[in-house]
Coordinates of C-alpha atoms and ligand atoms in Angstrom, one line a residue:
M5 CA -29.6 -14.9 2.8
G6 CA -29.3 -11.6 4.5
L7 CA -28.8 -8.0 3.7
V8 CA -25.5 -6.7 2.2
V9 CA -24.3 -3.2 1.8
Q10 CA -21.9 -2.8 -1.1
K11 CA -19.9 0.4 -1.7
Y12 CA -18.3 1.3 -5.0
G13 CA -15.7 4.0 -5.2
G14 CA -15.2 6.5 -8.0
S15 CA -12.7 4.5 -9.9
S16 CA -15.1 1.5 -10.1
V17 CA -17.8 3.7 -11.8
A18 CA -15.4 6.0 -13.7
D19 CA -17.3 5.7 -17.0
A20 CA -20.4 4.1 -18.6
E21 CA -18.6 0.8 -19.0
G22 CA -17.6 0.8 -15.3
I23 CA -21.2 1.5 -14.3
K24 CA -22.5 -1.3 -16.4
R25 CA -19.9 -3.7 -15.0
V26 CA -20.8 -2.7 -11.4
A27 CA -24.5 -3.0 -12.2
K28 CA -23.9 -6.7 -13.2
R29 CA -22.1 -7.4 -10.0
I30 CA -24.9 -5.9 -8.0
V31 CA -27.5 -7.9 -9.9
D32 CA -25.5 -11.1 -9.2
A33 CA -25.7 -10.4 -5.5
K34 CA -29.4 -9.9 -5.7
K35 CA -29.8 -13.1 -7.8
N36 CA -27.9 -14.9 -5.0
G37 CA -30.8 -14.1 -2.8
H38 CA -29.4 -11.0 -0.9
Q39 CA -31.2 -7.8 -0.2
V40 CA -28.8 -5.3 -1.7
V41 CA -28.1 -1.7 -0.7
V42 CA -25.5 0.0 -2.7
V43 CA -23.5 3.1 -1.8
V44 CA -21.8 4.8 -4.7
S45 CA -19.2 7.6 -5.0
A46 CA -18.9 10.2 -7.7
M47 CA -17.6 9.0 -11.1
G48 CA -13.8 9.0 -11.4
D49 CA -12.3 12.4 -10.5
T50 CA -15.6 14.2 -10.5
T51 CA -15.3 15.5 -6.9
D52 CA -11.8 16.9 -7.6
E53 CA -13.1 18.6 -10.8
L54 CA -16.0 20.1 -8.9
I55 CA -13.6 21.4 -6.2
D56 CA -11.4 22.9 -9.0
L57 CA -14.4 24.5 -10.5
A58 CA -15.5 26.1 -7.2
G59 CA -12.0 27.4 -6.8
Q60 CA -12.2 29.2 -10.1
V61 CA -15.3 31.2 -9.0
S62 CA -14.4 31.8 -5.4
P63 CA -11.2 31.4 -3.5
I64 CA -13.0 30.4 -0.3
P65 CA -16.4 29.0 -1.3
A66 CA -19.1 29.1 1.4
G67 CA -19.4 25.7 3.1
R68 CA -23.1 25.3 2.4
E69 CA -22.8 25.9 -1.3
F70 CA -19.6 23.9 -1.5
D71 CA -21.5 20.9 -0.1
M72 CA -24.4 21.4 -2.4
L73 CA -22.0 21.4 -5.3
L74 CA -20.0 18.3 -4.3
T75 CA -23.1 16.2 -3.6
A76 CA -24.0 16.6 -7.3
G77 CA -21.2 14.2 -8.2
E78 CA -22.8 11.3 -6.3
R79 CA -26.3 12.2 -7.6
I80 CA -25.0 11.6 -11.1
S81 CA -23.5 8.2 -10.4
M82 CA -26.5 6.9 -8.3
A83 CA -29.0 7.7 -11.0
L84 CA -26.9 6.2 -13.8
L85 CA -26.3 3.1 -11.7
A86 CA -30.0 2.7 -11.0
M87 CA -30.7 3.1 -14.8
A88 CA -28.1 0.5 -15.7
I89 CA -29.6 -2.0 -13.2
K90 CA -33.1 -1.4 -14.6
N91 CA -31.7 -2.1 -18.0
L92 CA -30.6 -5.5 -16.8
G93 CA -34.2 -6.2 -15.9
H94 CA -34.1 -5.6 -12.1
E95 CA -35.8 -3.0 -10.0
A96 CA -33.6 -0.2 -8.5
Q97 CA -34.3 3.1 -6.9
S98 CA -31.7 5.8 -6.1
F99 CA -31.7 8.0 -3.0
T100 CA -29.7 11.0 -1.9
G101 CA -28.1 10.8 1.5
S102 CA -30.9 12.9 2.9
Q103 CA -33.6 10.7 1.5
A104 CA -31.8 7.6 2.9
G105 CA -32.0 9.1 6.4
V106 CA -28.4 10.0 6.9
I107 CA -28.6 12.7 9.6
T108 CA -25.5 14.7 10.4
D109 CA -24.3 17.7 12.5
S110 CA -24.0 20.9 10.6
V111 CA -20.3 21.2 10.1
H112 CA -20.0 21.7 6.4
N113 CA -17.4 19.7 4.4
K114 CA -16.7 17.4 7.4
A115 CA -20.0 16.6 8.9
R116 CA -20.4 13.7 11.3
I117 CA -23.3 11.3 11.1
I118 CA -25.4 11.5 14.3
D119 CA -28.3 9.3 13.3
V120 CA -29.5 7.0 10.4
T121 CA -33.2 6.6 9.8
P122 CA -33.3 4.4 6.7
G123 CA -37.1 4.0 6.6
R124 CA -37.3 4.6 2.8
I125 CA -34.5 2.2 2.1
R126 CA -36.3 -0.5 4.1
T127 CA -39.5 0.1 2.1
A128 CA -37.6 0.1 -1.2
L129 CA -36.0 -3.3 -0.2
D130 CA -39.3 -4.8 1.0
E131 CA -40.8 -3.9 -2.4
G132 CA -38.1 -5.9 -4.1
N133 CA -35.8 -3.0 -5.1
I134 CA -32.1 -2.7 -5.1
A135 CA -31.5 0.6 -3.2
I136 CA -28.8 2.9 -4.4
V137 CA -27.6 5.6 -2.0
A138 CA -25.4 8.6 -2.8
G139 CA -22.3 8.3 -0.7
F140 CA -20.6 10.9 1.5
Q141 CA -23.6 13.1 2.2
G142 CA -26.4 13.8 4.6
V143 CA -28.7 16.4 5.9
S144 CA -28.0 18.4 9.0
Q145 CA -30.4 17.8 11.9
D146 CA -30.9 21.4 12.9
K147 CA -30.8 23.5 9.7
K148 CA -31.8 20.7 7.3
D149 CA -29.0 21.8 5.0
I150 CA -27.2 19.3 2.7
T151 CA -23.8 18.3 4.2
T152 CA -20.8 16.2 3.1
L153 CA -18.8 13.9 5.3
G154 CA -15.3 14.9 4.0
R155 CA -13.2 13.4 1.3
G156 CA -13.7 9.6 0.9
G157 CA -16.7 9.7 3.1
S158 CA -18.7 7.2 1.1
D159 CA -17.1 4.4 3.0
T160 CA -18.6 5.9 6.2
T161 CA -22.0 6.2 4.6
A162 CA -21.8 2.5 3.7
V163 CA -20.8 1.3 7.2
A164 CA -23.4 3.6 8.8
L165 CA -26.2 2.2 6.7
A166 CA -24.9 -1.4 7.3
A167 CA -25.2 -0.7 11.0
A168 CA -28.6 0.9 10.8
L169 CA -29.9 -1.9 8.6
E170 CA -28.2 -4.6 10.6
A171 CA -26.4 -5.9 7.5
E172 CA -24.4 -9.1 7.7
V173 CA -21.5 -7.5 5.9
C174 CA -20.4 -4.2 4.4
E175 CA -18.5 -4.8 1.2
I176 CA -16.2 -2.0 0.1
Y177 CA -15.3 -2.4 -3.6
T178 CA -12.2 -0.5 -4.7
D179 CA -9.4 -0.5 -7.3
V180 CA -7.1 -2.9 -5.5
D181 CA -7.7 -6.5 -4.2
G182 CA -7.9 -5.6 -0.6
V183 CA -5.8 -4.2 2.3
F184 CA -2.1 -4.6 1.5
T185 CA 1.0 -4.5 3.7
A186 CA 1.8 -1.2 2.0
D187 CA 0.4 1.0 -0.7
P188 CA 0.8 -1.2 -3.9
R189 CA 1.4 2.0 -5.9
V190 CA 4.6 2.5 -4.0
V191 CA 5.5 -1.0 -3.0
P192 CA 4.9 -3.5 -5.9
K193 CA 5.8 -6.4 -3.7
A194 CA 3.1 -5.5 -1.1
R195 CA 1.2 -8.4 0.1
K196 CA -2.6 -8.7 0.4
L197 CA -3.8 -9.4 4.0
D198 CA -6.5 -12.0 4.5
W199 CA -7.7 -10.4 7.6
I200 CA -6.8 -7.4 9.7
S201 CA -8.1 -6.3 13.1
S202 CA -10.1 -3.2 13.3
G203 CA -7.6 -1.9 15.7
D204 CA -4.6 -2.3 13.3
M205 CA -6.7 -1.0 10.5
L206 CA -7.6 2.1 12.5
E207 CA -3.9 2.8 13.0
L208 CA -3.1 2.3 9.3
A209 CA -5.9 4.6 8.3
S210 CA -4.9 7.4 10.6
S211 CA -1.3 6.9 9.4
G212 CA -2.2 7.7 5.8
S213 CA -3.3 4.4 4.4
K214 CA -6.0 5.4 1.9
V215 CA -7.7 2.1 1.4
L216 CA -10.2 2.7 4.2
L217 CA -11.0 5.9 6.1
H218 CA -10.4 6.2 9.8
R219 CA -14.0 7.3 10.5
C220 CA -15.4 4.4 8.6
V221 CA -13.4 1.8 10.5
E222 CA -14.1 3.5 13.8
Y223 CA -17.8 3.2 13.0
A224 CA -17.6 -0.4 12.0
R225 CA -15.7 -1.3 15.1
R226 CA -18.2 0.4 17.4
Y227 CA -21.2 -1.3 15.8
N228 CA -19.3 -4.6 15.2
I229 CA -19.9 -4.6 11.4
P230 CA -17.5 -6.8 9.4
I231 CA -16.0 -5.0 6.4
H232 CA -14.9 -6.9 3.3
V233 CA -12.5 -4.8 1.2
R234 CA -12.2 -6.2 -2.3
S235 CA -11.8 -5.3 -6.0
S236 CA -14.7 -4.6 -8.3
F237 CA -12.4 -5.5 -11.1
S238 CA -11.3 -9.0 -10.2
G239 CA -13.9 -10.8 -8.1
L240 CA -11.2 -12.2 -5.8
R241 CA -11.7 -12.6 -2.1
G242 CA -10.3 -9.5 -0.5
T243 CA -9.4 -8.5 3.1
W244 CA -11.8 -8.9 6.0
V245 CA -11.6 -6.2 8.6
S246 CA -13.3 -7.0 11.9
N247 CA -12.9 -7.0 15.6
E248 CA -12.0 -10.7 15.7
P249 CA -11.1 -13.2 12.9
Q250 CA -13.8 -15.5 11.9
G251 CA -14.0 -18.9 10.1
D252 CA -10.8 -19.4 8.0
Q253 CA -9.6 -15.8 8.2
V254 CA -5.9 -15.9 8.9
E255 CA -4.4 -13.5 11.3
H256 CA -1.2 -11.7 10.4
A257 CA 2.0 -12.0 12.4
I258 CA 3.5 -9.2 14.4
I259 CA 3.4 -6.4 11.8
S260 CA 0.2 -5.7 9.7
G261 CA 1.8 -3.1 7.4
V262 CA 3.7 0.1 6.6
A263 CA 1.7 3.2 5.9
H264 CA 2.9 6.5 4.6
D265 CA 1.5 10.0 4.3
V266 CA 2.7 13.1 2.5
S267 CA -0.4 15.1 3.2
E268 CA 0.9 16.8 6.3
A269 CA 2.9 19.8 7.1
K270 CA 5.0 20.8 10.1
V271 CA 4.6 24.0 12.1
T272 CA 7.3 25.1 14.5
V273 CA 6.5 27.7 17.1
V274 CA 9.9 29.3 17.8
G275 CA 10.9 31.0 21.1
V276 CA 8.1 29.9 23.4
P277 CA 8.7 30.8 27.1
D278 CA 9.2 27.6 29.0
K279 CA 6.5 28.0 31.6
P280 CA 3.1 26.4 32.4
G281 CA 0.2 27.3 30.1
E282 CA 2.2 28.0 26.9
A283 CA 1.5 24.7 25.1
A284 CA -2.1 25.0 26.3
A285 CA -2.5 28.4 24.8
I286 CA -0.9 27.3 21.5
F287 CA -3.1 24.2 21.1
R288 CA -6.2 26.0 22.3
T289 CA -5.7 28.5 19.5
I290 CA -5.3 25.6 17.0
A291 CA -8.4 23.8 18.4
D292 CA -10.5 26.9 18.2
A293 CA -9.7 27.1 14.5
E294 CA -11.1 23.5 14.2
I295 CA -7.8 22.0 13.2
N296 CA -6.8 18.5 14.1
I297 CA -3.1 18.0 14.9
D298 CA -1.1 14.9 14.7
M299 CA 2.3 14.7 16.2
V300 CA 3.7 17.2 18.8
V301 CA 7.2 17.6 19.9
Q302 CA 8.6 20.1 22.4
N303 CA 12.3 20.7 22.4
V304 CA 14.4 21.0 25.5
S305 CA 14.7 24.7 26.3
A306 CA 18.0 26.4 25.9
A307 CA 19.4 27.0 29.4
T308 CA 20.5 30.5 28.7
T309 CA 17.2 31.8 27.3
A310 CA 14.5 29.6 29.0
L311 CA 12.8 29.6 25.5
T312 CA 11.8 26.4 23.8
D313 CA 10.4 25.4 20.3
I314 CA 7.2 23.4 19.9
S315 CA 6.6 21.6 16.6
F316 CA 3.5 19.9 15.5
T317 CA 2.1 18.3 12.3
L318 CA -1.3 18.9 10.7
P319 CA -3.0 18.5 7.4
K320 CA -1.4 20.7 4.7
T321 CA -4.9 21.9 3.8
D322 CA -5.2 23.5 7.3
G323 CA -1.7 25.0 7.2
A324 CA -2.6 28.5 6.2
K325 CA -5.5 28.6 8.7
A326 CA -3.1 27.5 11.5
I327 CA -0.5 30.1 10.7
D328 CA -3.1 32.8 10.5
A329 CA -4.7 31.8 13.9
L330 CA -1.3 31.7 15.6
E331 CA -0.1 35.0 14.1
K332 CA -3.3 36.6 15.5
A333 CA -2.6 35.2 19.0
K334 CA 1.2 35.9 18.9
S335 CA 1.3 38.7 21.4
S336 CA -1.0 37.0 23.9
I337 CA 0.8 33.7 23.7
G338 CA 4.2 35.2 23.5
F339 CA 6.6 33.5 21.0
D340 CA 9.2 34.8 18.6
S341 CA 8.2 33.4 15.2
L342 CA 6.6 30.6 13.2
R343 CA 8.2 28.2 10.7
Y344 CA 6.1 26.3 8.2
D345 CA 7.4 23.2 6.3
D346 CA 5.2 21.3 3.9
Q347 CA 8.0 19.1 2.4
I348 CA 7.6 16.4 5.1
G349 CA 6.4 12.8 4.9
K350 CA 5.4 10.3 7.5
I351 CA 6.2 6.6 7.6
S352 CA 4.4 4.3 10.1
L353 CA 4.8 0.7 11.1
V354 CA 1.6 -0.9 12.5
G355 CA 0.9 -4.2 14.2
A356 CA -0.5 -5.4 17.5
G357 CA 2.4 -7.8 17.7
M358 CA 4.8 -5.1 18.4
K359 CA 3.5 -4.8 22.0
T360 CA 5.1 -8.2 22.8
N361 CA 8.0 -8.3 20.5
P362 CA 11.1 -6.4 21.6
G363 CA 13.3 -4.9 19.0
V364 CA 10.7 -3.7 16.5
T365 CA 11.6 -0.1 17.1
A366 CA 15.3 -0.8 16.8
S367 CA 14.8 -2.7 13.5
F368 CA 12.6 0.0 12.1
F369 CA 15.3 2.7 12.8
E370 CA 18.0 0.4 11.4
A371 CA 16.1 0.0 8.2
L372 CA 15.7 3.7 7.8
S373 CA 19.4 4.3 8.6
D374 CA 20.5 1.7 6.1
A375 CA 18.4 3.5 3.5
G376 CA 20.1 6.8 4.4
V377 CA 16.9 8.4 5.6
N378 CA 17.1 11.1 8.3
I379 CA 14.4 11.1 11.0
E380 CA 12.9 14.4 12.2
L381 CA 10.1 13.5 14.5
I382 CA 9.1 10.3 16.2
S383 CA 5.8 9.2 17.8
T384 CA 4.5 5.9 19.0
S385 CA 1.4 4.2 20.3
E386 CA 1.1 0.7 21.7
I387 CA 0.8 -0.8 18.2
R388 CA 2.4 1.8 16.0
I389 CA 5.7 3.7 15.5
S390 CA 5.8 6.7 13.2
V391 CA 8.6 9.0 12.0
V392 CA 8.6 12.2 10.0
T393 CA 11.2 12.5 7.2
R394 CA 11.8 14.6 4.1
A395 CA 8.9 14.1 1.7
D396 CA 11.5 13.0 -1.0
D397 CA 12.7 10.1 1.1
V398 CA 9.3 8.6 1.8
N399 CA 8.9 6.1 -1.0
E400 CA 12.3 4.6 -0.6
A401 CA 11.9 4.5 3.2
V402 CA 8.6 2.6 2.9
R403 CA 10.1 0.0 0.6
A404 CA 13.2 -0.4 2.9
V405 CA 11.0 -0.9 6.0
H406 CA 8.7 -3.3 4.1
T407 CA 11.6 -5.5 3.1
A408 CA 13.3 -5.3 6.5
F409 CA 10.2 -6.7 8.2
G410 CA 9.9 -9.6 5.7
L411 CA 6.7 -8.3 4.3
D412 CA 7.6 -8.5 0.6
S413 CA 5.6 -11.1 -1.2
D414 CA 7.4 -13.6 -3.3
S415 CA 4.6 -14.2 -5.7
D416 CA 2.7 -11.9 -8.0
E417 CA 3.1 -8.2 -7.9
A418 CA 0.1 -6.3 -6.4
V419 CA -2.3 -5.1 -9.0
V420 CA -3.7 -1.6 -9.2
Y421 CA -6.8 -1.8 -11.4
G422 CA -7.7 1.8 -11.8
G423 CA -7.9 5.2 -10.4
T424 CA -5.4 8.0 -10.7
G425 CA -4.7 8.1 -7.0
R426 CA -5.6 11.7 -7.2
Ligands
LIG525 N1 -16.7 11.5 -4.0 C1 -16.2 11.8 -2.7 C2 -14.7 12.0 -2.8 O1 -14.1 11.8 -3.8 C3 -16.6 10.8 -1.7 C4 -15.9 9.4 -1.8 O2 -15.4 9.1 -2.9 O3 -16.1 8.6 -0.9 O4 -14.1 12.2 -1.7
MG526 MG1 -13.7 9.5 -4.6

């Protein structure tokens, strides 16, 4: 029996009962002969509460202190989990990200893992312990400061440790039974996938599916680590995410799922001179502010003015920063004005099968039109098509597209076991 890495999210360890239930499950894996490394998130909504608290003492908390604060959430859960395991008569030791050898760059709040040196974890395992590691945190290589990997980063910690320890699988325990064809909170008839390719999962993740983070899937794909997403509440087999299906894993036809995202906003730069270098100047300004953009659309310029509009989408959380950066560069770039719209939503259809099946795009637009949903922006990749609509239309649009592509399950409704989805 090999080494498994298990990750438990905040809703699985939301209270003392949850921690005890998870401890039992971990001990079972150990009893089955595995070496077990556990990555744990902060209890319930702890991280959100810490963020709220920081906001009450400072409108823009310094990155270093903010990270120091947030990592406290995972320290609480890792220590409690180790205690609960010991109480069941098994040896366990908890480790902060830094102690576990998670080395990152020094970009606070969204650090990237650059190396993992899990010497202490190996030793703890060799001595017969279950190792519990605090998720979503590390230590910066140059300054030796505590960093966090960004919201939901515990999944990435788990995959990175699985890769460094050459684990046979990284199990991600969450509050649903696996990866569904749509968010079961919005589409009760969503269907659980048996297997999904890392490629499709990457597209779903970057299109707003919250079950796995993009960075985590990217890491797993690069190091060829199979992920098993499953519920800590049910014990059912979940969804395998890997580069190729294995054993009895069943591949999904044409479409893997429908994702939606209401976390983005749209910025429109109005009255941009239609000449070379303008888009470059706008997006250099945005990049220098360390903002990632998503969709970009440039309108045809009006023949009479030779001015055009450029719209792009970005995380709402970066909206103020983007507007600020563009305002400062207004005279050097040369545009008329800025428009900001945070009442948008994005719906994406994902599946490698669309490469070879004509008509997917047409059916997608027909489903939206039948639901009376107006499309504002469109973008595509080889295996994805996304549209921006009014935020109010998103849920209905997702359900309409899900039904139109025959993804509705005819059996039980998808179960959401916990979590506030906050
Ligand atoms: N506790 C952190 C968060 O809520 C990290 C995680 O859950 O993965 O974002
Ligand atoms: Mg969390």
